[in-house]
Tab-separated table of C-alpha atoms in Angstrom:
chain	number	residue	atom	x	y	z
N	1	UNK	CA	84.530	98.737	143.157
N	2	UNK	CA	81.127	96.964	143.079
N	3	UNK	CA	79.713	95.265	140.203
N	4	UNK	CA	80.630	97.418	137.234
N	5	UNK	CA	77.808	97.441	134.813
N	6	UNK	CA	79.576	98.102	131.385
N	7	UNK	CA	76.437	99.712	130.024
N	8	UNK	CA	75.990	102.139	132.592
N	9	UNK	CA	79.999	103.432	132.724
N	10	UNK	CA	81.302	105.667	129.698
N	11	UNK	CA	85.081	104.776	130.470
N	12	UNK	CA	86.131	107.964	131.838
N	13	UNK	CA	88.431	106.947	133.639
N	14	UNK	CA	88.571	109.476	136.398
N	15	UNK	CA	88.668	106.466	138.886
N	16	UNK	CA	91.628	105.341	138.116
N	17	UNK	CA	92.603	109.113	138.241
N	18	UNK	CA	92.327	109.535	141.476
N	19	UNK	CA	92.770	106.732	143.269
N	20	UNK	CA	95.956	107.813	145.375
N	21	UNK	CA	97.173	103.689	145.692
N	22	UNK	CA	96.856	103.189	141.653
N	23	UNK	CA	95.197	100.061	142.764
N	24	UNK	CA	92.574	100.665	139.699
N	25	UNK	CA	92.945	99.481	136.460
N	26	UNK	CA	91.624	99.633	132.912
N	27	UNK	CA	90.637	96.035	130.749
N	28	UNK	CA	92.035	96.574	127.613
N	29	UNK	CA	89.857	95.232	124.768
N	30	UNK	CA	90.372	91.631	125.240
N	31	UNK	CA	87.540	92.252	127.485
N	32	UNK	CA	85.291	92.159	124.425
N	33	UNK	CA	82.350	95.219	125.669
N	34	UNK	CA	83.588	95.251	128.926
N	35	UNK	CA	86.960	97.093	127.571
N	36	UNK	CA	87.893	100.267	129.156
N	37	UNK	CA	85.763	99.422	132.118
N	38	UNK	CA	87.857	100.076	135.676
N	39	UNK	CA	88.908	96.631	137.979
N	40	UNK	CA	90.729	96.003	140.902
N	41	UNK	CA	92.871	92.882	141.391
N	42	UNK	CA	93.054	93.115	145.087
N	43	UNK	CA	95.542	90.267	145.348
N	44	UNK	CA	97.862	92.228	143.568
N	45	UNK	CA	97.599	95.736	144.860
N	46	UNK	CA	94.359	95.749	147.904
N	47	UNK	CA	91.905	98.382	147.843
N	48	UNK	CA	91.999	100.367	150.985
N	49	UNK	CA	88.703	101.517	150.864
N	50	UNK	CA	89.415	105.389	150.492
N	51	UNK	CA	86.056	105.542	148.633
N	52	UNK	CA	87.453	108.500	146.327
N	53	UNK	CA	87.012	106.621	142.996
N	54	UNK	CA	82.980	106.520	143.868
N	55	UNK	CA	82.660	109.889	144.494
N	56	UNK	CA	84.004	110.766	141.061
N	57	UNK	CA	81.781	108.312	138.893
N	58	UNK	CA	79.631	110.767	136.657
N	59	UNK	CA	77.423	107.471	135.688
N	60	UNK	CA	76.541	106.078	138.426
N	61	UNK	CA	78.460	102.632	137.505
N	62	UNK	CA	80.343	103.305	141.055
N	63	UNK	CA	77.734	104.359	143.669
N	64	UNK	CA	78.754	106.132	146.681
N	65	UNK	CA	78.541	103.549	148.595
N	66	UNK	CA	79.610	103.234	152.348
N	67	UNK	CA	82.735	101.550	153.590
N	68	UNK	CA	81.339	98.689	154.610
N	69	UNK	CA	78.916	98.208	152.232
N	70	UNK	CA	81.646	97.894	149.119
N	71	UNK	CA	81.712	94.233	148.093
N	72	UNK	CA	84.869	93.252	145.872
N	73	UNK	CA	85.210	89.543	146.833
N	74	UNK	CA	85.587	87.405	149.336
N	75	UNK	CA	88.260	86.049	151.263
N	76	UNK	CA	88.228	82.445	151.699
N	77	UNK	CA	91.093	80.720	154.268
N	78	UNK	CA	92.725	77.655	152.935
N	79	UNK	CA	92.787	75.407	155.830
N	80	UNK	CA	95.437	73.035	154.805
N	81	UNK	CA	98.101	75.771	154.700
N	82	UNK	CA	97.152	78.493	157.096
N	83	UNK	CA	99.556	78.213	159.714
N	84	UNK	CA	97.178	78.613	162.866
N	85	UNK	CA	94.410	75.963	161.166
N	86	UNK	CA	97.528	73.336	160.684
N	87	UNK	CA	95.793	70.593	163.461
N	88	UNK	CA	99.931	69.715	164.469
N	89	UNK	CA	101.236	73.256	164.076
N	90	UNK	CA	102.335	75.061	167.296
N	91	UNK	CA	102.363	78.278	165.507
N	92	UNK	CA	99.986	80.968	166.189
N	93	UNK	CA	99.312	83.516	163.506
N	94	UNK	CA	96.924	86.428	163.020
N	95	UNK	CA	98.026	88.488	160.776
N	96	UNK	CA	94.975	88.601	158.314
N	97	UNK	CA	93.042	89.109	161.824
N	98	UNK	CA	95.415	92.397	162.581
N	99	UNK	CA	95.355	93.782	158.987
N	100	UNK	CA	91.568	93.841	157.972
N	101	UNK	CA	89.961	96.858	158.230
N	102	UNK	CA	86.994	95.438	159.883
N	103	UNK	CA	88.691	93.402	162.651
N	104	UNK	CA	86.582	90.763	164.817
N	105	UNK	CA	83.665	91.396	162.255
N	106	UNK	CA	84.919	90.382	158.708
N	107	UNK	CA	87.834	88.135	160.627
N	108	UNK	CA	87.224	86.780	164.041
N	109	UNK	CA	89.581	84.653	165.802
N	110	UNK	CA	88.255	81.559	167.354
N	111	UNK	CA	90.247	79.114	168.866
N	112	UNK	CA	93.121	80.566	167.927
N	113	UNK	CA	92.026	80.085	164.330
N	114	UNK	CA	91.130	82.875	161.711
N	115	UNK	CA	87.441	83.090	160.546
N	116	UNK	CA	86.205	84.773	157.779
N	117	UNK	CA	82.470	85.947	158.342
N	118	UNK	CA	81.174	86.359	154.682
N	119	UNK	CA	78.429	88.746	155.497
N	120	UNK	CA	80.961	91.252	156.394
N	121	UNK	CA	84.081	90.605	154.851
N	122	UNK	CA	84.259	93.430	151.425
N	123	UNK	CA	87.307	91.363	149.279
N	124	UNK	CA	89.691	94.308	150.016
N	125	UNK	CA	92.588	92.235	149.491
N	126	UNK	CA	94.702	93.552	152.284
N	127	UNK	CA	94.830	89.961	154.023
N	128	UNK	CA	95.930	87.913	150.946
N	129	UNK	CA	98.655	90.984	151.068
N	130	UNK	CA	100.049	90.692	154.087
N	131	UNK	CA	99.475	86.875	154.637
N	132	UNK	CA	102.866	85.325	155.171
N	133	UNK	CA	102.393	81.847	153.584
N	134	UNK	CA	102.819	81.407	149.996
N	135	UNK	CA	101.038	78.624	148.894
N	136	UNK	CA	103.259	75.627	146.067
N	137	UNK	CA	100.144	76.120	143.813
N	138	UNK	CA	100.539	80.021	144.140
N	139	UNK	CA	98.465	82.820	146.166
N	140	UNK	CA	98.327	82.952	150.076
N	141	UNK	CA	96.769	80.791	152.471
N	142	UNK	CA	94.049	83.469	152.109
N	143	UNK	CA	93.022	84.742	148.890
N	144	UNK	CA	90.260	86.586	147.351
N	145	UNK	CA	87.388	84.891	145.700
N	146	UNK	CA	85.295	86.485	143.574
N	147	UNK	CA	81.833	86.903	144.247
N	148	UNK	CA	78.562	87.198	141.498
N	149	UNK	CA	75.895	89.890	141.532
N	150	UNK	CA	73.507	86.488	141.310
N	151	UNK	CA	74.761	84.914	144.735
N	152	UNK	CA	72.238	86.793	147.315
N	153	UNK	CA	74.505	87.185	150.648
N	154	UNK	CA	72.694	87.232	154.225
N	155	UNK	CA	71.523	90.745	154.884
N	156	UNK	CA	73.867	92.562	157.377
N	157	UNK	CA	71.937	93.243	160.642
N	158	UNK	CA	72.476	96.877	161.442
E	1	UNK	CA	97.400	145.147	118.331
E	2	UNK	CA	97.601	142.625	116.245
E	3	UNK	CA	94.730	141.366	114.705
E	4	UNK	CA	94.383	137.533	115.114
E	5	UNK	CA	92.668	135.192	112.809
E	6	UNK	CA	90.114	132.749	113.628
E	7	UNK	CA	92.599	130.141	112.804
E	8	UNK	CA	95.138	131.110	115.205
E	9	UNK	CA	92.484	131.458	117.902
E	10	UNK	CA	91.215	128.651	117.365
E	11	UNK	CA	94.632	126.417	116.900
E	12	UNK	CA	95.214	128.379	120.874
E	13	UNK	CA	92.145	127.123	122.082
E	14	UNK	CA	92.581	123.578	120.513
E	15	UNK	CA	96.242	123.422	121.599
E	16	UNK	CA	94.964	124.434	125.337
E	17	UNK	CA	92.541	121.116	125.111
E	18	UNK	CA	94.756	118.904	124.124
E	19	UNK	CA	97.231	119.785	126.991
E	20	UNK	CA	94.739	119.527	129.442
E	21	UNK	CA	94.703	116.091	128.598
E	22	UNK	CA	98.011	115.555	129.282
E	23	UNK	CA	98.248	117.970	132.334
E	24	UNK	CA	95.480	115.629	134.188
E	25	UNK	CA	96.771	112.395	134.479
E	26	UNK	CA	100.478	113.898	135.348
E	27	UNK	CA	98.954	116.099	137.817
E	28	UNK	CA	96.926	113.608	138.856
E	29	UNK	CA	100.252	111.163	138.755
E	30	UNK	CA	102.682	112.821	140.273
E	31	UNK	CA	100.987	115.789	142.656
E	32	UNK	CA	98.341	113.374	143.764
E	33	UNK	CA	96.761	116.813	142.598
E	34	UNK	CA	93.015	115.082	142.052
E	35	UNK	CA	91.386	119.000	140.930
E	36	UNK	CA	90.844	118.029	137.641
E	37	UNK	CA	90.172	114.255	136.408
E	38	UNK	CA	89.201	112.716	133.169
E	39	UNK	CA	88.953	113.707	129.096
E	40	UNK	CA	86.221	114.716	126.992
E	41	UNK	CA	84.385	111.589	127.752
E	42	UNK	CA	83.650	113.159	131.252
E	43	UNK	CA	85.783	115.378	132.540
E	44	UNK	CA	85.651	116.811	136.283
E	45	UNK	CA	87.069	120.477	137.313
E	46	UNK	CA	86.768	120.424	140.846
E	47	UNK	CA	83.305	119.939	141.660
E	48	UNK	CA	82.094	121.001	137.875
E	49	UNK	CA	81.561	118.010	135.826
E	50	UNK	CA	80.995	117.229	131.956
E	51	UNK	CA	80.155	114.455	130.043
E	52	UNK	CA	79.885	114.183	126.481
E	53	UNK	CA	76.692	114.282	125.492
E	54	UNK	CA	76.728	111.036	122.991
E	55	UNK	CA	78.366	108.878	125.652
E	56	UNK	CA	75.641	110.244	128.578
E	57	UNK	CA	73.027	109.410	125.847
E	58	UNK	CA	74.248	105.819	125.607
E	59	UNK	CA	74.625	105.521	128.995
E	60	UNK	CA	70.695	106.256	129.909
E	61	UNK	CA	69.603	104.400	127.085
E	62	UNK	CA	71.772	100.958	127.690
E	63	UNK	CA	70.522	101.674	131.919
E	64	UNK	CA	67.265	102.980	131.204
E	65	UNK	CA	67.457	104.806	134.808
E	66	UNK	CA	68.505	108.244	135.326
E	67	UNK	CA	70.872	109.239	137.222
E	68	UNK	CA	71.251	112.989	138.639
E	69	UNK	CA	74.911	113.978	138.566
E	70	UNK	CA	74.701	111.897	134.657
E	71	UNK	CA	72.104	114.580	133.975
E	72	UNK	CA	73.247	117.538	135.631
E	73	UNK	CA	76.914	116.974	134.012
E	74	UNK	CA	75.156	116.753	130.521
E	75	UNK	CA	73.498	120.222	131.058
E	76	UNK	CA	76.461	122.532	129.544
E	77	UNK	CA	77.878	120.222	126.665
E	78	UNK	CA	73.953	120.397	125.512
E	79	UNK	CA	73.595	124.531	126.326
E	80	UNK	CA	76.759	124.982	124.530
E	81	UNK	CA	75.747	122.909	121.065
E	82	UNK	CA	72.408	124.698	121.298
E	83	UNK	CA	73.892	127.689	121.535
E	84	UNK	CA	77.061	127.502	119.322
E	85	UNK	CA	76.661	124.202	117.136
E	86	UNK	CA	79.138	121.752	116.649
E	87	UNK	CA	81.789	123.629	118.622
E	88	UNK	CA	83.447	120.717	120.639
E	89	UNK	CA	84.671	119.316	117.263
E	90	UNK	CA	85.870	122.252	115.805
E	91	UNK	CA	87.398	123.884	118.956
E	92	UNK	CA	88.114	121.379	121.554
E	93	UNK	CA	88.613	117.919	120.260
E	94	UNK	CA	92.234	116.613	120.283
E	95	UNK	CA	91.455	114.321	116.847
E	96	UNK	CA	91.071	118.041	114.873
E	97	UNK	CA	94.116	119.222	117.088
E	98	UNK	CA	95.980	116.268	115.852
E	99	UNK	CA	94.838	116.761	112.432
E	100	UNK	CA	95.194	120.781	112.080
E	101	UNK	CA	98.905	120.500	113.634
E	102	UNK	CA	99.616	117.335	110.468
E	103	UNK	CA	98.636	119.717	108.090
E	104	UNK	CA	100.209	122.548	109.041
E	105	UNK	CA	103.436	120.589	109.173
E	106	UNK	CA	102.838	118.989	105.553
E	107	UNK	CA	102.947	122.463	104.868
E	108	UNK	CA	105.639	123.744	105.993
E	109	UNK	CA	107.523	120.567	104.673
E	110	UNK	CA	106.273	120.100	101.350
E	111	UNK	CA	104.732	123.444	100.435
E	112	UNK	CA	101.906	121.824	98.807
E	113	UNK	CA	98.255	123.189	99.661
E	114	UNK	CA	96.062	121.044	102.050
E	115	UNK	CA	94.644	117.615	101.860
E	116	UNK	CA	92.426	116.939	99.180
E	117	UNK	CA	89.093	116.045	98.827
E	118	UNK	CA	90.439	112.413	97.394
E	119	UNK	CA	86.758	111.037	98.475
E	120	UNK	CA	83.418	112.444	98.835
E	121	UNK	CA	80.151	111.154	99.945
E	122	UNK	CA	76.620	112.402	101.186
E	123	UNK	CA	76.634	114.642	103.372
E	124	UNK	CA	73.634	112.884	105.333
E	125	UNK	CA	75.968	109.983	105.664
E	126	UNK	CA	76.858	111.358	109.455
E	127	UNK	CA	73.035	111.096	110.613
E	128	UNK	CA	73.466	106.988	109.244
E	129	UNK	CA	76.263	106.736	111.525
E	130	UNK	CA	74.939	108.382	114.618
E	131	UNK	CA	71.729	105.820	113.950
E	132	UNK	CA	73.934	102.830	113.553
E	133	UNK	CA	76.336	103.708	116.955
E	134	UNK	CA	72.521	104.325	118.473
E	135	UNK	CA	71.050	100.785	117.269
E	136	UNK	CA	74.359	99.042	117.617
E	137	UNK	CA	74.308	100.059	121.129
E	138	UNK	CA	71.249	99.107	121.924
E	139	UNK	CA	71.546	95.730	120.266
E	140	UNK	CA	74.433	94.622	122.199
E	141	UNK	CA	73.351	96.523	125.261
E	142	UNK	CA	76.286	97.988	125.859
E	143	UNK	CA	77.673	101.610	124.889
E	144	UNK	CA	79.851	101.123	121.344
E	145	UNK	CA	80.777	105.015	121.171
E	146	UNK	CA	82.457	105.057	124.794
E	147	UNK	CA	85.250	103.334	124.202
E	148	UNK	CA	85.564	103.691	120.361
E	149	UNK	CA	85.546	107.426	120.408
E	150	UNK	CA	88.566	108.792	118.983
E	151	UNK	CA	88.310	112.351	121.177
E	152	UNK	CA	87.832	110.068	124.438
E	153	UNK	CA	91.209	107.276	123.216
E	154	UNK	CA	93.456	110.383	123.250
E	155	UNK	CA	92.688	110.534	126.962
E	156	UNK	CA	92.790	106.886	127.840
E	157	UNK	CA	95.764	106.620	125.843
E	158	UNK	CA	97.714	109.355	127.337
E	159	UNK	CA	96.687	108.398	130.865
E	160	UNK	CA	97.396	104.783	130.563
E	161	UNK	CA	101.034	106.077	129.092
E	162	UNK	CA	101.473	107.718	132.469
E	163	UNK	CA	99.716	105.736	134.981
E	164	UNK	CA	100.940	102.415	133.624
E	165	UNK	CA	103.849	103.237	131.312
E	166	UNK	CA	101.406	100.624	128.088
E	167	UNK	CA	99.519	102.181	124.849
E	168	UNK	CA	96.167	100.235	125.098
E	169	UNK	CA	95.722	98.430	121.419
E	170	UNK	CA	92.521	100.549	120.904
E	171	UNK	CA	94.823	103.514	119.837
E	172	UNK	CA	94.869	101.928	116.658
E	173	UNK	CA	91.716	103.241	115.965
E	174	UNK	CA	92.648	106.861	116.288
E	175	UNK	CA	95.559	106.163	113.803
E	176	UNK	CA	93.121	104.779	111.237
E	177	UNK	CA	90.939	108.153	111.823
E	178	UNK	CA	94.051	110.357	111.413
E	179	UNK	CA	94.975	108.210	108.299
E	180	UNK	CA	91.469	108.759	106.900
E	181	UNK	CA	91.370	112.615	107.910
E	182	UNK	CA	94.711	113.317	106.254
E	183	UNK	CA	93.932	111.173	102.854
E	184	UNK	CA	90.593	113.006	102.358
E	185	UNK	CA	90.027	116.320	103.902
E	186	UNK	CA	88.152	115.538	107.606
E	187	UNK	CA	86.633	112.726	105.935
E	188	UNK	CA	86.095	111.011	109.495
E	189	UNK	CA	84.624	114.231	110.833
E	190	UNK	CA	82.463	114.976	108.047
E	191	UNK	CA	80.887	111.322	107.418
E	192	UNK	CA	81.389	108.746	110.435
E	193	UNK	CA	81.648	110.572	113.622
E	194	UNK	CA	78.789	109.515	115.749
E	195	UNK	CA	79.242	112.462	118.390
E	196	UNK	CA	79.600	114.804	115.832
E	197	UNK	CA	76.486	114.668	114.287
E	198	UNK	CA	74.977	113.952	117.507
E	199	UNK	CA	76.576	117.992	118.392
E	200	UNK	CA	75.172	118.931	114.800
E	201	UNK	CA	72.139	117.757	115.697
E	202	UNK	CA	71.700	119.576	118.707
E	203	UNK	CA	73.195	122.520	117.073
E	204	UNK	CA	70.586	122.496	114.437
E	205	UNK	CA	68.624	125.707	115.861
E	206	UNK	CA	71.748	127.259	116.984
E	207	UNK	CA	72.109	131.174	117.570
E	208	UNK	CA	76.065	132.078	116.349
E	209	UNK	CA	76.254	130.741	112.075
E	210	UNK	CA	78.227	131.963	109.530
E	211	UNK	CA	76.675	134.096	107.008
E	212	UNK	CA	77.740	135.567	103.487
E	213	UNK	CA	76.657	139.844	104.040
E	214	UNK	CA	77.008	139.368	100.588
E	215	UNK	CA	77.576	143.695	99.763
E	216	UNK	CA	80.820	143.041	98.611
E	217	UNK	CA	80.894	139.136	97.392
E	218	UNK	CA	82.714	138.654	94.397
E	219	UNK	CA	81.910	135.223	93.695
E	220	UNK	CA	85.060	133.879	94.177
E	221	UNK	CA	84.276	131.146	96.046
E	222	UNK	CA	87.684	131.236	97.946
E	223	UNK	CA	85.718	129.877	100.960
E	224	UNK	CA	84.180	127.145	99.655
E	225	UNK	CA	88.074	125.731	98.353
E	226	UNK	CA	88.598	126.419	101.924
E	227	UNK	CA	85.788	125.017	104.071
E	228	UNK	CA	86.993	121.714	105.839
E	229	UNK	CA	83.795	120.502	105.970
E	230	UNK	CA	83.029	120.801	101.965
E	231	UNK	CA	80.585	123.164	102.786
E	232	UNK	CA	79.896	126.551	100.030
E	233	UNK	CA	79.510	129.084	102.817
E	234	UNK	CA	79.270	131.905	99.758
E	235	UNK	CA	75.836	130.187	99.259
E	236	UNK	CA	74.931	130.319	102.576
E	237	UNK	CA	75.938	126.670	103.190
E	238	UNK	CA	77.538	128.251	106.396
E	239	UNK	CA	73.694	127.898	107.963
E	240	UNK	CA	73.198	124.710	107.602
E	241	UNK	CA	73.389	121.774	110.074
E	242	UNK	CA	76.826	120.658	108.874
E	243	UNK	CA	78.555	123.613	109.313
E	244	UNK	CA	81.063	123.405	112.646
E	245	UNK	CA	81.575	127.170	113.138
E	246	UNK	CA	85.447	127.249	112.995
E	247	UNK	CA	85.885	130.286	111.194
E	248	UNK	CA	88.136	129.281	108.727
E	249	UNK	CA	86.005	130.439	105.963
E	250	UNK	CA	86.077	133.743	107.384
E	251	UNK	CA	89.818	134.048	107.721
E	252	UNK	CA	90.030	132.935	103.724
E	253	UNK	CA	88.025	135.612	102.579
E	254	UNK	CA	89.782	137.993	100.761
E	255	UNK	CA	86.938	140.759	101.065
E	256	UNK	CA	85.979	140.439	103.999
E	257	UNK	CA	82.269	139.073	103.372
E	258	UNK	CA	81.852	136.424	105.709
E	259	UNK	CA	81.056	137.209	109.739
E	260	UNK	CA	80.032	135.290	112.707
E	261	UNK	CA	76.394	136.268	113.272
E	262	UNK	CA	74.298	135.901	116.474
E	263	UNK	CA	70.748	135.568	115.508
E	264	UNK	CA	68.498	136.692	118.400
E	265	UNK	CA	64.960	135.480	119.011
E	266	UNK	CA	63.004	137.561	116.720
E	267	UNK	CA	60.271	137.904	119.597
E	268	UNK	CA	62.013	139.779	122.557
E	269	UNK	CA	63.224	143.338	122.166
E	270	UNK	CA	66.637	143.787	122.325
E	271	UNK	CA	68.567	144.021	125.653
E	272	UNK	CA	69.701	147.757	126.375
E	273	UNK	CA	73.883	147.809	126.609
E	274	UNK	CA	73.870	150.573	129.708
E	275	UNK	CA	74.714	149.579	132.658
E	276	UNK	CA	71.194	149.546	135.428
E	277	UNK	CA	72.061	152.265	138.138
């Protein structure tokens, strides 16, 4: 879910166990060390945040962790497909804006345009799933990037 | 009543294990049933947890941080190889499961007696192995054991098989450990597993062992032909660090001399059996 440090988890795998969406997954040993260690590819199957997989960690590689602090990636809008951000398109949609789980924080709509606020936004996934446009060079007109333990975001005011 | 062997018991109990392993993942699967999660890496029954004690070792040496439910879920794997020795291998893990249940069909099929000691090496060759998994892991800074331990692959491998329908190409590795425990008698056991003598280790001062009563020994050393771990239990060899407690000596005996004994701490006086009104 966050940053799994492959020292720290002993490849249980009790997170993939119980996560009732089987959106977890194993690397197989391609991975090199980091084999065996749990992932989510939230553009293929989102996470919806049930938080049972952290509970279950006996390492400590998956904190419990609140909702809102869990962050998987981020969701970045391409602007030259996104239907509402076309500058000649007379369509309106908002579906990423209806489907995040932290509406008009993580997404706001402005201007009848979709914004992506990166200090809340987790990298769920659920967006780039129910995003309607599929882009010619594959993926949605939102997609997940991901994110580095290194990149420092903006603290979230409380 | 019949009177069971240690053998049988202990083929029960292993048999049990192994289809825990497959009753979590399809419980898990199917029911959404999340009660009990995980193999003998960690394994959780409801809010009980265990992990292996090699693997929660790694884990707090690669992190250097402890971490409380790590610790607390370590506390009965360690009380139980204090106690009992190197139980886990000899009663719970699926790799002597998988092994026992290959012999005992070569026997049935070919009639021929069990695997032979083709190759034999020091015994203290499992404490080089436990230091090289330790110092490997701490080289690469990163746990080797957790996801190269045959007992833990049986799990993975059975729960990838019914959560995503693939064999992960680590299995391999418990195929080469079966190969090597079936060519010479529990040669992985006895020489290269890491966790093993990591239990042994712990089980060094350990209160149940296996001793020769020796009124009635004949010398025949039956047992020692039959020890899987190439032990001489009519010498006592049955007290020693290596020995896994699974009995099978005392089942071979033909008179009888060989018993489980619990050695109690020589300083307190021993607990009255009445029941306190």
């Amino acid at each position: 879910m966050e940053h799994v440090y492959p020292g720290k988890c002993i490849r249980c795998g009790r997170c993939v166990e119980v996560c009732p969406y089987r959106c977890i997954e194993l690397l197989d040993i391609r991975h090199g060390l980091s084999a065996g260690t749990p992932i989510i590819d939230v553009e293929k199957k989102p996470c919806f945040l049930c938080m049972k997989c952290v509970h279950v960690c006996p390492t400590g590689a998956l904190l419990p962790i609140e909702q809102h602090e869990t962050r998987m990636g981020l969701a970045v809008i391409d602007q030259h497909t996104c239907v509402s951000w076309k500058p000649d398109s007379l369509l309106m949609c908002k579906t990423c804006y209806n489907v995040c789980p932290f509406r008009d924080t993580a997404i706001r709509m402005e201007e009848f345009k979709p914004y992506v606020d990166e200090r809340y936004c987790v990298g769920c996934g659920i967006c780039t799933n129910a995003c309607l446009v599929n882009r010619e060079q594959g993926g949605k007109a939102i997609n997940i990037k991901p994110i580095y333990a290194t990149i420092k975001l903006p603290e979230v005011p409380q | 009543m019949m009177r069971w062997s240690w053998g049988n018991k202990r083929l029960l109990v292993l048999a049990g294990a192994f289809a825990l392993l497959l009753l979590a993942p399809l419980l898990n699967y199917y029911y959404d049933i999340n009660f009990i999660q995980g193999w003998y890496q960690s394994i959780g029954i409801g809010d009980f947890w265990i992990v292996s004690p090699l693997e929660g070792l790694e884990s707090l040496l690669v992190t250097r941080e402890p971490f409380g439910p790590l610790l607390a879920a370590l506390f009965f794997p360690v009380l139980l190889a204090l106690l009992l020795g190197r139980v886990f291998c000899s009663w719970i893990c699926p790799i002597t499961f998988l092994t026992e249940v290959s012999e005992r069909l070569k026997k049935l099929l070919s009639k021929k007696t069990a695997t032979p000691e083709r190759w034999t090496l020091f015994r203290q060759m499992l404490w080089f192995a436990l230091g090289l998994e330790l110092f490997l892991t701490l080289v690469l800074g990163a746990p080797i054991f957790v996801f190269m331990s045959p007992p833990g692959l049986i799990g993975r491998e059975l729960m990838m098989l019914i959560f995503f329908r693939t064999l992960p190409l680590e299995g391999l590795i418990i195929i080469l450990v079966l190969i090597l425990n079936l060519t010479s008698k529990r040669f992985y056991c006895r020489y290269l597993c890491p966790l093993g003598a990591f239990l042994a280790l712990l089980g060094m001062k350990r209160r149940v062992r296996i001793e020769n009563i020796l009124q009635n020994c004949k010398g025949c050393r039956t047992c020692d032909r039959a020890c899987p771990m190439g032990l001489s239990p009519s010498v006592g060899e049955g007290t020693t660090v290596y020995c896994w407690n699974c009995g099978t000596c005392i089942d071979n005996c033909p008179y009888g001399q060989l018993v489980f004994k619990v050695k109690k701490e020589e300083s307190r006086p021993p607990i009255p059996m009445q029941k306190r009104s």
